XYZ file of C-alpha atoms in Angstrom:
182
model
C -14.565 44.450 43.307
C -11.924 44.988 45.424
C -10.794 42.525 47.608
C -10.874 45.313 50.683
C -14.787 45.409 50.101
C -16.961 45.797 53.595
C -19.891 44.172 54.860
C -22.490 47.019 56.166
C -24.723 46.054 59.248
C -27.617 48.841 59.441
C -29.542 48.424 63.058
C -30.666 50.904 65.326
C -29.963 49.380 68.595
C -26.393 48.938 69.544
C -26.630 45.901 71.142
C -27.969 44.301 67.657
C -25.496 45.797 65.862
C -22.694 44.272 68.586
C -24.462 40.964 68.137
C -23.964 41.056 64.244
C -20.760 42.515 64.145
C -19.834 39.409 67.053
C -21.236 36.846 64.534
C -19.167 38.119 61.724
C -16.079 38.623 63.075
C -14.494 34.698 62.071
C -15.290 35.816 58.466
C -12.592 38.300 58.824
C -14.080 40.666 56.301
C -13.833 44.161 57.463
C -17.504 45.631 59.372
C -19.325 48.768 59.008
C -21.861 49.840 61.162
C -24.827 52.415 60.764
C -27.700 53.206 62.761
C -29.841 54.445 60.469
C -31.271 54.673 56.606
C -29.955 57.378 55.728
C -26.711 56.961 57.063
C -26.659 53.347 55.481
C -27.309 55.135 52.241
C -24.662 57.521 52.535
C -21.835 54.586 53.308
C -23.316 52.215 50.529
C -22.737 55.500 47.739
C -19.469 56.257 49.415
C -18.822 52.810 47.497
C -16.553 49.557 48.644
C -19.676 47.844 50.010
C -20.045 44.086 49.291
C -22.609 42.829 51.100
C -25.377 45.245 53.206
C -27.109 42.922 56.303
C -29.913 45.599 56.573
C -32.774 45.560 59.965
C -36.317 46.104 58.264
C -36.908 48.737 60.825
C -34.305 51.561 61.322
C -34.748 55.436 61.599
C -34.986 57.911 58.787
C -35.186 55.876 55.664
C -37.034 52.258 56.627
C -35.279 49.306 55.348
C -37.413 48.813 52.495
C -36.720 52.246 51.224
C -33.187 51.525 51.132
C -33.366 48.573 49.193
C -35.800 50.246 46.796
C -33.028 53.450 46.499
C -30.359 51.039 46.275
C -31.687 48.960 43.143
C -32.138 52.530 41.041
C -28.827 53.490 41.181
C -26.338 51.739 38.843
C -23.403 51.477 41.289
C -25.575 50.064 43.797
C -28.131 47.836 42.161
C -26.521 44.139 42.378
C -25.140 44.419 46.111
C -26.144 41.422 48.079
C -28.995 42.685 50.775
C -29.971 40.045 53.470
C -33.127 42.133 55.647
C -33.593 40.577 59.392
C -36.787 41.426 61.155
C -38.002 40.821 64.544
C -41.613 41.056 62.696
C -41.805 36.902 62.770
C -43.144 35.338 59.331
C -44.767 38.269 57.445
C -45.786 36.879 53.641
C -46.493 40.637 52.686
C -42.764 41.397 54.037
C -41.198 38.574 52.290
C -43.155 39.075 49.162
C -42.144 42.730 48.894
C -38.276 42.075 49.784
C -38.817 39.324 47.181
C -39.770 41.163 44.357
C -37.207 44.024 45.283
C -34.617 41.418 45.272
C -33.109 41.067 48.746
C -31.215 37.494 48.839
C -32.794 36.628 51.952
C -35.364 37.636 54.704
C -33.875 36.783 58.066
C -36.146 36.286 61.409
C -34.304 37.151 64.728
C -33.414 36.363 66.792
C -30.333 35.090 64.402
C -28.721 31.714 64.526
C -24.821 33.198 64.270
C -23.925 30.195 62.165
C -26.282 30.364 59.819
C -26.136 34.101 59.448
C -21.953 33.779 58.934
C -22.831 30.870 56.234
C -25.172 33.118 54.256
C -23.066 36.400 54.457
C -19.976 34.647 53.513
C -21.711 32.406 50.447
C -23.209 35.899 49.325
C -19.787 37.698 49.934
C -17.840 35.306 48.055
C -20.552 35.188 45.172
C -20.631 39.226 44.529
C -17.226 39.061 44.550
C -16.888 36.601 41.585
C -19.435 38.335 39.924
C -17.953 41.706 40.060
C -14.298 40.390 38.847
C -16.039 38.792 36.100
C -17.562 41.917 35.391
C -13.895 43.716 35.150
C -12.241 41.234 33.253
C -15.291 41.108 30.576
C -14.972 44.965 30.447
C -10.979 44.468 29.732
C -11.644 42.243 27.380
C -14.129 44.446 25.569
C -11.664 47.310 25.580
C -8.830 45.187 24.185
C -8.192 44.553 20.586
C -9.088 41.264 19.242
C -6.141 38.808 19.039
C -5.137 37.776 15.483
C -2.493 35.276 16.265
C -2.606 31.518 17.329
C -2.002 30.763 21.062
C -2.190 27.992 23.144
C -3.803 24.499 21.765
C -4.505 26.609 18.351
C -0.515 26.768 17.769
C -0.729 22.657 17.656
C -3.710 22.908 15.245
C -2.384 25.607 13.200
C 0.903 23.246 12.894
C -1.383 20.596 11.555
C -2.696 22.437 9.380
C 0.532 23.978 8.022
C 0.278 27.504 9.630
C 2.591 29.476 11.278
C 1.971 30.091 14.968
C 3.760 33.534 14.396
C 1.311 34.965 11.389
C -1.631 35.961 11.477
C -4.926 33.523 11.662
C -6.178 33.168 8.745
C -10.285 33.508 8.867
C -10.323 30.109 7.458
C -8.263 27.330 7.223
C -7.982 25.319 3.871
C -8.784 21.805 4.117
C -5.573 20.391 2.918
C -6.110 17.758 0.078
C -4.408 15.218 1.350
C -6.466 15.318 4.730
C -9.961 15.330 2.827
C -11.931 12.106 3.939
C -11.437 9.229 1.703
C -14.756 7.975 -0.013
C -15.257 3.633 0.744
């Protein structure tokens, strides 16, 4: 994921957006806002969103509908989503959200410190995952290396292998290095 990935906050009330944006401002990540489910989906599909902070009840597509859609789209299916709810404890909502792969369901009003801590952790974890995926793709496209490097050179020298030569599939065991019977 690009290091300039953004946090998307989705809520239908301007005061809620302002409070959440203020709570996250110490994190120094760019924050973008949307006021409906449709606007949230458009922003997410533009790309470069590293985390979604989503109110359960937003106009157009509701919070759970946004999550359902995102989980079906390859480019958005692993973006961490934190749902916000003002409904209090709701077992059915919690169960549905967790089945859809929501990272957490947070009741409102939100504790700013707890929100920052959770968002920071999820954002960093997602960035690391994306970086590892990119590295893995790069490694898969690279032709396999057939030469020794690093510690392999030292081991190769002890076995009589020239570190500049291609690595044999199996290093022959030298007769003088065979275990002696006692």
